Short mmCIF file of N, CA and C in Angstrom, two decimals:
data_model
loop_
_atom_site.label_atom_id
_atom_site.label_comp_id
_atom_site.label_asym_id
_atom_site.label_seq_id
_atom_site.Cartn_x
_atom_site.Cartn_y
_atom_site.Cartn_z
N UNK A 1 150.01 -92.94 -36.90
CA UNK A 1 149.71 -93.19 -38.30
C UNK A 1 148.65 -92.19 -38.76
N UNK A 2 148.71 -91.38 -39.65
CA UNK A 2 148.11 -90.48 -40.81
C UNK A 2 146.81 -91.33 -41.46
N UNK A 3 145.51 -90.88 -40.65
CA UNK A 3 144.59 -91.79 -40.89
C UNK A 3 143.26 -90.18 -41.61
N UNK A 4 142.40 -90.48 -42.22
CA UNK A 4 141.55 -89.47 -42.98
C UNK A 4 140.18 -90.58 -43.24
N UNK A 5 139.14 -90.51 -42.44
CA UNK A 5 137.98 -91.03 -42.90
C UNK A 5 136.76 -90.25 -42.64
N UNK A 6 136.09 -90.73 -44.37
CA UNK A 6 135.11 -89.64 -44.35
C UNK A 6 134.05 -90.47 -44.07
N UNK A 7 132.66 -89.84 -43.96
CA UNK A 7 131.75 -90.50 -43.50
C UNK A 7 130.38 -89.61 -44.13
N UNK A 8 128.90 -89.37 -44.15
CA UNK A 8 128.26 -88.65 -44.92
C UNK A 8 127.32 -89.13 -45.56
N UNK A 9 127.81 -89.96 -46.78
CA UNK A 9 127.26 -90.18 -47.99
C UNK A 9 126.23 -91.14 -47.85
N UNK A 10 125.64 -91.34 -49.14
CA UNK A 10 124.30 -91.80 -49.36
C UNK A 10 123.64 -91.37 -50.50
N UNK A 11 122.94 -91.77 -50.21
CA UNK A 11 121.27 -91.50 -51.57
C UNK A 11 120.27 -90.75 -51.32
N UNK A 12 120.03 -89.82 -52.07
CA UNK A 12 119.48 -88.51 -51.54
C UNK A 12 119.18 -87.89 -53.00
N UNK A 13 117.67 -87.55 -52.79
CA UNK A 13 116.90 -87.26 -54.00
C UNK A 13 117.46 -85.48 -54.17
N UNK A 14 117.59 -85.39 -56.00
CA UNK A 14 117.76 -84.12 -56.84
C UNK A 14 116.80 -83.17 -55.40
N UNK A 15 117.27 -82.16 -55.43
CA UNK A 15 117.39 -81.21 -54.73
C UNK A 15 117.69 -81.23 -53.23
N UNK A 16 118.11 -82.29 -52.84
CA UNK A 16 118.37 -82.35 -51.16
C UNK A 16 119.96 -82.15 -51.06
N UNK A 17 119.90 -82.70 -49.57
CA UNK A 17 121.30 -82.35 -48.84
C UNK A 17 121.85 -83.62 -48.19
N UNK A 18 123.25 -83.42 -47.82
CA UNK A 18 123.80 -84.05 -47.62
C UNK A 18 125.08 -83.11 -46.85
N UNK A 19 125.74 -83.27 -45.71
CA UNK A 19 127.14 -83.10 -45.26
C UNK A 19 128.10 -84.22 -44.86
N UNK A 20 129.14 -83.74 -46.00
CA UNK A 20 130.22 -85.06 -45.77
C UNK A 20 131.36 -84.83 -44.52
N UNK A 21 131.62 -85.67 -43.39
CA UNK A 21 132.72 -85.69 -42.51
C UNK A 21 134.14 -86.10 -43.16
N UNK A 22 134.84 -85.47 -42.72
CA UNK A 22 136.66 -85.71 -43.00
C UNK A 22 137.20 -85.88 -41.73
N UNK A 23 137.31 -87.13 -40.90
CA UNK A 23 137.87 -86.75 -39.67
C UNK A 23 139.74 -87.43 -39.48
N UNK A 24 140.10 -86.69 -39.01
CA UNK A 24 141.65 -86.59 -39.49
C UNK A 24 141.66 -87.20 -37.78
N UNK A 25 143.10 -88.87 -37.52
CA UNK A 25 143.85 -88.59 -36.84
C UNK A 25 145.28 -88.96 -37.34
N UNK A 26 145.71 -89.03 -35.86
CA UNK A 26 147.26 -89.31 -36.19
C UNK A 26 148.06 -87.48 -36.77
N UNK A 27 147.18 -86.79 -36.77
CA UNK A 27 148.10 -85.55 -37.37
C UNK A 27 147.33 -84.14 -36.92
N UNK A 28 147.38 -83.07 -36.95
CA UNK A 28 146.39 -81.98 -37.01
C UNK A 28 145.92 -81.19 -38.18
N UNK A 29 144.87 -81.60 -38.53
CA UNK A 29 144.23 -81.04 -39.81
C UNK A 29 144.12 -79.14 -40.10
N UNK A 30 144.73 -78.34 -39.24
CA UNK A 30 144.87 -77.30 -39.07
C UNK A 30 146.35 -76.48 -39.75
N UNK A 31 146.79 -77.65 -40.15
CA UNK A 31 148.27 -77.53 -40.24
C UNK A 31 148.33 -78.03 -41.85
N UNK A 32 147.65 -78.61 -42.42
CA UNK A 32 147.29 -79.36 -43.44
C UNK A 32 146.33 -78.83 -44.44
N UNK A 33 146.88 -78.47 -45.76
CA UNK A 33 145.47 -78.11 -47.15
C UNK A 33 144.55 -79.49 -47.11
N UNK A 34 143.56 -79.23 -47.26
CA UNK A 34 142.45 -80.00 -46.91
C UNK A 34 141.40 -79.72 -48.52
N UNK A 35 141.43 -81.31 -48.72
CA UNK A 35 140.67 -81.08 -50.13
C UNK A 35 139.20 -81.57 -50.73
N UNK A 36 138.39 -81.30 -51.13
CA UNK A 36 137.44 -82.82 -51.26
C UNK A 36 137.79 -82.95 -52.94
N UNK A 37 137.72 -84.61 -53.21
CA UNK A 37 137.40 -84.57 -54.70
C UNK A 37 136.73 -85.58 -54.82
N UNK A 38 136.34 -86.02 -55.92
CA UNK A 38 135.37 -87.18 -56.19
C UNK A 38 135.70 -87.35 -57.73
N UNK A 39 134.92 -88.74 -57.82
CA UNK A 39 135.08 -89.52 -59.51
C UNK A 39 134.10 -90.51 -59.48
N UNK A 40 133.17 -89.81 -60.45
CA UNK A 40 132.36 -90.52 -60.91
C UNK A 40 132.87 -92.05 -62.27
N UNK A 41 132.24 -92.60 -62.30
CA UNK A 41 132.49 -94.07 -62.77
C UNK A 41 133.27 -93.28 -64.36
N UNK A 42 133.79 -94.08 -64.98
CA UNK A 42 134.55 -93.19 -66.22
C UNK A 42 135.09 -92.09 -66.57
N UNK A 43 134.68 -91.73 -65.11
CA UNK A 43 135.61 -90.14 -65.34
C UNK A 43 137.21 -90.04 -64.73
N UNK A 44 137.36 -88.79 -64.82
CA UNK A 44 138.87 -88.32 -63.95
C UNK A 44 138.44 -88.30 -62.64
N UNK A 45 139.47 -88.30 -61.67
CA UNK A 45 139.27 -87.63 -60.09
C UNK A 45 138.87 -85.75 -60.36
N UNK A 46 138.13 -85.42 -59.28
CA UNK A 46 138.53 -83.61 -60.11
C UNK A 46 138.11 -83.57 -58.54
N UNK A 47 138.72 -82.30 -58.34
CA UNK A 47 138.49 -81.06 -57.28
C UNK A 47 137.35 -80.46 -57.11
N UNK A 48 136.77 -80.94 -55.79
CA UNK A 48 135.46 -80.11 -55.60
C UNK A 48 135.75 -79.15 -55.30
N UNK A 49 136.18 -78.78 -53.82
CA UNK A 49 136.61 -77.62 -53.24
C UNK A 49 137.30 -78.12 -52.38
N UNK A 50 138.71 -77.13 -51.96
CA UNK A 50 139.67 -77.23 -51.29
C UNK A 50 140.03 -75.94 -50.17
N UNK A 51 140.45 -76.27 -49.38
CA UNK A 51 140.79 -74.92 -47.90
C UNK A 51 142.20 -75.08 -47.92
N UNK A 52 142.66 -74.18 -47.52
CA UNK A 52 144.22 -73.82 -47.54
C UNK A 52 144.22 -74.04 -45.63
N UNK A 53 145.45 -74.22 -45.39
CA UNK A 53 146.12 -73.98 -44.00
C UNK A 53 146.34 -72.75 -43.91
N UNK A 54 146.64 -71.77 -44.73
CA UNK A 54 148.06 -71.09 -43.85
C UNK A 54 146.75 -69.99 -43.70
N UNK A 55 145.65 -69.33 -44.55
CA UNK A 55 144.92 -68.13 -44.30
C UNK A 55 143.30 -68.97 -44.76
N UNK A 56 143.07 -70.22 -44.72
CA UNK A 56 141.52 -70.66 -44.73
C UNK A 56 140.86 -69.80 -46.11
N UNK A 57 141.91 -69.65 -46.52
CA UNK A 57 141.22 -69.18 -48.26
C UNK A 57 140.08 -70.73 -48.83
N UNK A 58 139.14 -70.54 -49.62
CA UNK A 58 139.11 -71.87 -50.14
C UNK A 58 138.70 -71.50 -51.79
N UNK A 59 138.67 -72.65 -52.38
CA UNK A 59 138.08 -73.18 -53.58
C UNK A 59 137.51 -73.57 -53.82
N UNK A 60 136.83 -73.20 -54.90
CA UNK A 60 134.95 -74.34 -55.71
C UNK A 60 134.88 -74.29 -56.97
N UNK A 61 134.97 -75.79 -57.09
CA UNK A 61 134.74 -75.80 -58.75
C UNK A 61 133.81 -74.96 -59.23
N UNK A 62 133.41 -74.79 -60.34
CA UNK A 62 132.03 -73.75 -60.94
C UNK A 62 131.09 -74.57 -61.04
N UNK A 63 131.16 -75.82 -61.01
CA UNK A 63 129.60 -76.81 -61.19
C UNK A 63 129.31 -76.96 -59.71
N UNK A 64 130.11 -76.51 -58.35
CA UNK A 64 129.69 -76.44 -57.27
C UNK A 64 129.62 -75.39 -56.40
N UNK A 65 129.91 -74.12 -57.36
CA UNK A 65 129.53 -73.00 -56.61
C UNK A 65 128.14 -72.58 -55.88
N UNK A 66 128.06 -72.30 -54.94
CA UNK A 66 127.30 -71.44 -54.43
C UNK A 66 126.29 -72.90 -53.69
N UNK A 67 126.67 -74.01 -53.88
CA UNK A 67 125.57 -75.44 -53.60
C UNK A 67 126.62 -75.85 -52.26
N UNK A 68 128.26 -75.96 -52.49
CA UNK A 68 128.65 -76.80 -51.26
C UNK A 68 129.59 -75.58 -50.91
N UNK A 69 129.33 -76.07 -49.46
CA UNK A 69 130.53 -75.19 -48.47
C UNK A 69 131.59 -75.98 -47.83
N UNK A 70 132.51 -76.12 -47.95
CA UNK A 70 133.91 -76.47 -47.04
C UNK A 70 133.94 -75.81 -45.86
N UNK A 71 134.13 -75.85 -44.76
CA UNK A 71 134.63 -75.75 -43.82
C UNK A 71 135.43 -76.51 -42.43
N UNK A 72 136.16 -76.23 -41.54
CA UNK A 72 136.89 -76.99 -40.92
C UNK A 72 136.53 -76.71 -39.24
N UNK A 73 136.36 -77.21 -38.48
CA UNK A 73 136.16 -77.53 -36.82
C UNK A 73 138.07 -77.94 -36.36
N UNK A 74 138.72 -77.48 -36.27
CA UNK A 74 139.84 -77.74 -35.31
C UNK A 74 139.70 -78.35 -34.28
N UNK A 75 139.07 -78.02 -33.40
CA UNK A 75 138.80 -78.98 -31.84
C UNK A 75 138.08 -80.41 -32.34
N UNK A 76 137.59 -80.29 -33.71
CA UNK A 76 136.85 -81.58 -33.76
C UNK A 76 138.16 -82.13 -34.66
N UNK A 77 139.49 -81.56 -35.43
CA UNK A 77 140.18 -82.33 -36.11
C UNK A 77 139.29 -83.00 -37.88
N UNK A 78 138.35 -81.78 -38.29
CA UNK A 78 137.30 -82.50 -38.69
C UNK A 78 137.00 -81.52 -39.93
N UNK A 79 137.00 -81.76 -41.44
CA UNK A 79 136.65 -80.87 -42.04
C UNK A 79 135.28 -81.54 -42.72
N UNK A 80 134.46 -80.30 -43.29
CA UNK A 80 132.65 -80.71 -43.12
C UNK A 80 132.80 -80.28 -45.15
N UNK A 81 132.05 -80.81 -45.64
CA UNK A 81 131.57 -80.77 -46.93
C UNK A 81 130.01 -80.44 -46.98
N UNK A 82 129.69 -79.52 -46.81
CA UNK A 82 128.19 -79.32 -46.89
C UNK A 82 127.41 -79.32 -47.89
N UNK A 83 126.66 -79.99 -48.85
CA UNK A 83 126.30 -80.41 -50.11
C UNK A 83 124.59 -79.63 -50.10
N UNK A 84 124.59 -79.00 -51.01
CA UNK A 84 122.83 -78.80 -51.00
C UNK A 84 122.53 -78.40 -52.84
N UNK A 85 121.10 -78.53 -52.84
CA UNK A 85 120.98 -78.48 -54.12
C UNK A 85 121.32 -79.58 -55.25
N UNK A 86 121.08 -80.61 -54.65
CA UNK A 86 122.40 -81.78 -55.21
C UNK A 86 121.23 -81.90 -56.66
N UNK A 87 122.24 -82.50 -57.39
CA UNK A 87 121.96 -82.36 -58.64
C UNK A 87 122.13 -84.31 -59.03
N UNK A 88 121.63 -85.15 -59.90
CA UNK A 88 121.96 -86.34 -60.29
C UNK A 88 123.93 -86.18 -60.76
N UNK A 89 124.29 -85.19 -61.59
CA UNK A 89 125.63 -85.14 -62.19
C UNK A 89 126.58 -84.95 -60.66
N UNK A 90 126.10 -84.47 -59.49
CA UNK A 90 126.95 -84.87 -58.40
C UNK A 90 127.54 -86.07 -57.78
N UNK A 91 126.48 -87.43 -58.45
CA UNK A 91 126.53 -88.62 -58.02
C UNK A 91 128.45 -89.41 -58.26
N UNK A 92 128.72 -89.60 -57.17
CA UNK A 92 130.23 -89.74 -57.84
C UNK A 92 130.81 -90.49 -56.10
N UNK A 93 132.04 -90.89 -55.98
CA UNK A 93 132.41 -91.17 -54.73
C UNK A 93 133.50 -90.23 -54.57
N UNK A 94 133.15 -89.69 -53.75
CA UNK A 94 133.90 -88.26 -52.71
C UNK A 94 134.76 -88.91 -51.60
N UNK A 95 136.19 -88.25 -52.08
CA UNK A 95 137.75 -88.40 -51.12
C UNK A 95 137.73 -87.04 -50.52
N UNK A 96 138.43 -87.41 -49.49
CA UNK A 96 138.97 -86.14 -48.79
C UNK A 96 140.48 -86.50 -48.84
N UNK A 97 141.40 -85.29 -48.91
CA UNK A 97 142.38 -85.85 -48.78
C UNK A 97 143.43 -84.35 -47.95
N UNK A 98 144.37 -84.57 -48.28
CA UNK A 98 145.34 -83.32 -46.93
C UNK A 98 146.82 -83.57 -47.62
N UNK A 99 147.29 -82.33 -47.06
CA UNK A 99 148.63 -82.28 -47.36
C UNK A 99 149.12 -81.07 -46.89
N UNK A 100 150.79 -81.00 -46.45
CA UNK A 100 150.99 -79.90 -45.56
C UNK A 100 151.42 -79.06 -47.08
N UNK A 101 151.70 -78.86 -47.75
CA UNK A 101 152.30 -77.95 -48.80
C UNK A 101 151.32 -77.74 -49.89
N UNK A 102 150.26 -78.32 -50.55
CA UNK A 102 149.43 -78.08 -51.10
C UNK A 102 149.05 -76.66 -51.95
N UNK A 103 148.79 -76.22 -52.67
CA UNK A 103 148.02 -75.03 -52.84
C UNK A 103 147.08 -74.72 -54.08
N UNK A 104 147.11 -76.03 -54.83
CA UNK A 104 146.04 -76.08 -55.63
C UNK A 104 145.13 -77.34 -55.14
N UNK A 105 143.88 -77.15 -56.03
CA UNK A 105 143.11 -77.70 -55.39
C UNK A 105 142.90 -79.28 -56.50
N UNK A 106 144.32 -79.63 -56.83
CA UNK A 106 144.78 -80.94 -57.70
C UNK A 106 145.21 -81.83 -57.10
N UNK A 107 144.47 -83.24 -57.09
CA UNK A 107 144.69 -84.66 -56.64
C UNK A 107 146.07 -84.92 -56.88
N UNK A 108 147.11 -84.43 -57.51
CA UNK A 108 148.03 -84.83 -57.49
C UNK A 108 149.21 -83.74 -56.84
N UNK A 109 148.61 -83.10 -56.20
CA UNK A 109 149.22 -82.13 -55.08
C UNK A 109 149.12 -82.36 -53.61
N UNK A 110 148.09 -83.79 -53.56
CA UNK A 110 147.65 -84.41 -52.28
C UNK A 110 148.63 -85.69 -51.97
N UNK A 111 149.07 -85.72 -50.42
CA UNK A 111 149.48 -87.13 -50.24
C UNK A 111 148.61 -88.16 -49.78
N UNK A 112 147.81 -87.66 -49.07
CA UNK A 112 147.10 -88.45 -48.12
C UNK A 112 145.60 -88.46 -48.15
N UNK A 113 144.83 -89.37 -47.98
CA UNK A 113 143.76 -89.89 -48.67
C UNK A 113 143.13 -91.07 -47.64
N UNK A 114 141.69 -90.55 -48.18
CA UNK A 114 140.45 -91.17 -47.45
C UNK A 114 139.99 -92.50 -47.85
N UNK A 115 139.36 -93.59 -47.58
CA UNK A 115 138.71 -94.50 -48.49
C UNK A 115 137.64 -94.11 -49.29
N UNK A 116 136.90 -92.91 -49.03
CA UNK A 116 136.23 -92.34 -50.09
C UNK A 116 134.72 -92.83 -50.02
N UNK A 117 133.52 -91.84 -49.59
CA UNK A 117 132.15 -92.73 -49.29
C UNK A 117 131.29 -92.05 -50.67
N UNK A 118 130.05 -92.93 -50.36
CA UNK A 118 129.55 -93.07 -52.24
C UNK A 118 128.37 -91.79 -51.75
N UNK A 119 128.31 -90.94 -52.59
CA UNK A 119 126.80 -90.01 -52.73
C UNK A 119 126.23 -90.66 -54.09
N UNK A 120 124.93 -90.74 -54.31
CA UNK A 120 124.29 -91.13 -55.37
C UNK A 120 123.04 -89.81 -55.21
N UNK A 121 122.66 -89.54 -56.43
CA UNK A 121 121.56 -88.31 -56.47
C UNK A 121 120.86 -89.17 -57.24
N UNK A 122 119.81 -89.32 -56.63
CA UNK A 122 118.68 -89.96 -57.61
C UNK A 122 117.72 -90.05 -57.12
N UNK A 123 116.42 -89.62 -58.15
CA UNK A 123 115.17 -90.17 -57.69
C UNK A 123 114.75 -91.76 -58.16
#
């Protein structure tokens, strides 16, 4: 069974850090576009940043450039969300999600999906 749980989150004051876990079983996350997104209370789902399978290209929204890094561990089956600089407007609950065909970095290009853990930015 196609299982995706993230792990990470929390409460963590305007300018700190945070790295979110994606740990994939049941499948190999190497083989799979790998996405993070999040939705804050009244909003849409949106695309933080996303990694491709086939050449590890990735994507970043512009309100999270240059603050979070994506990257992926294979032997760990495990992709990392590295958060810094966090801002209060980051506060939102963050999915990871996967898919073998993927290539934008749109929730509705994803099949498969995390329960999703809460970041809050606040002092």
């Amino acid at each position: 069974q196609l299982q995706l749980v993230e792990s990470g989150g929390g409460l963590v004051q305007p300018g700190g850090s945070l790295r979110l876990s994606c740990a994939a079983s049941g499948f190999t996350l190497d083989y799979y576009a790998i996405g993070w997104f999040r939705q804050a209370p009244g909003k849409e789902r949106e695309g933080v940043s996303c990694i491709s399978s086939s050449d590890g290209s990735t994507y970043y929204a512009d309100s999270v450039k240059g603050r979070f890094t994506i990257s992926r561990d294979n032997a760990k089956n495990t992709v990392y969300l590295q958060m810094n600089s966090l801002k209060p407007e980051d506060t939102a609950v963050y999915y990871c999600a996967a898919d073998p065909i993927a290539t934008l970095c749109k929730s509705s290009g994803y099949d498969y999906w995390g329960q999703g853990t809460q970041v809050t930015v606040s002092s």
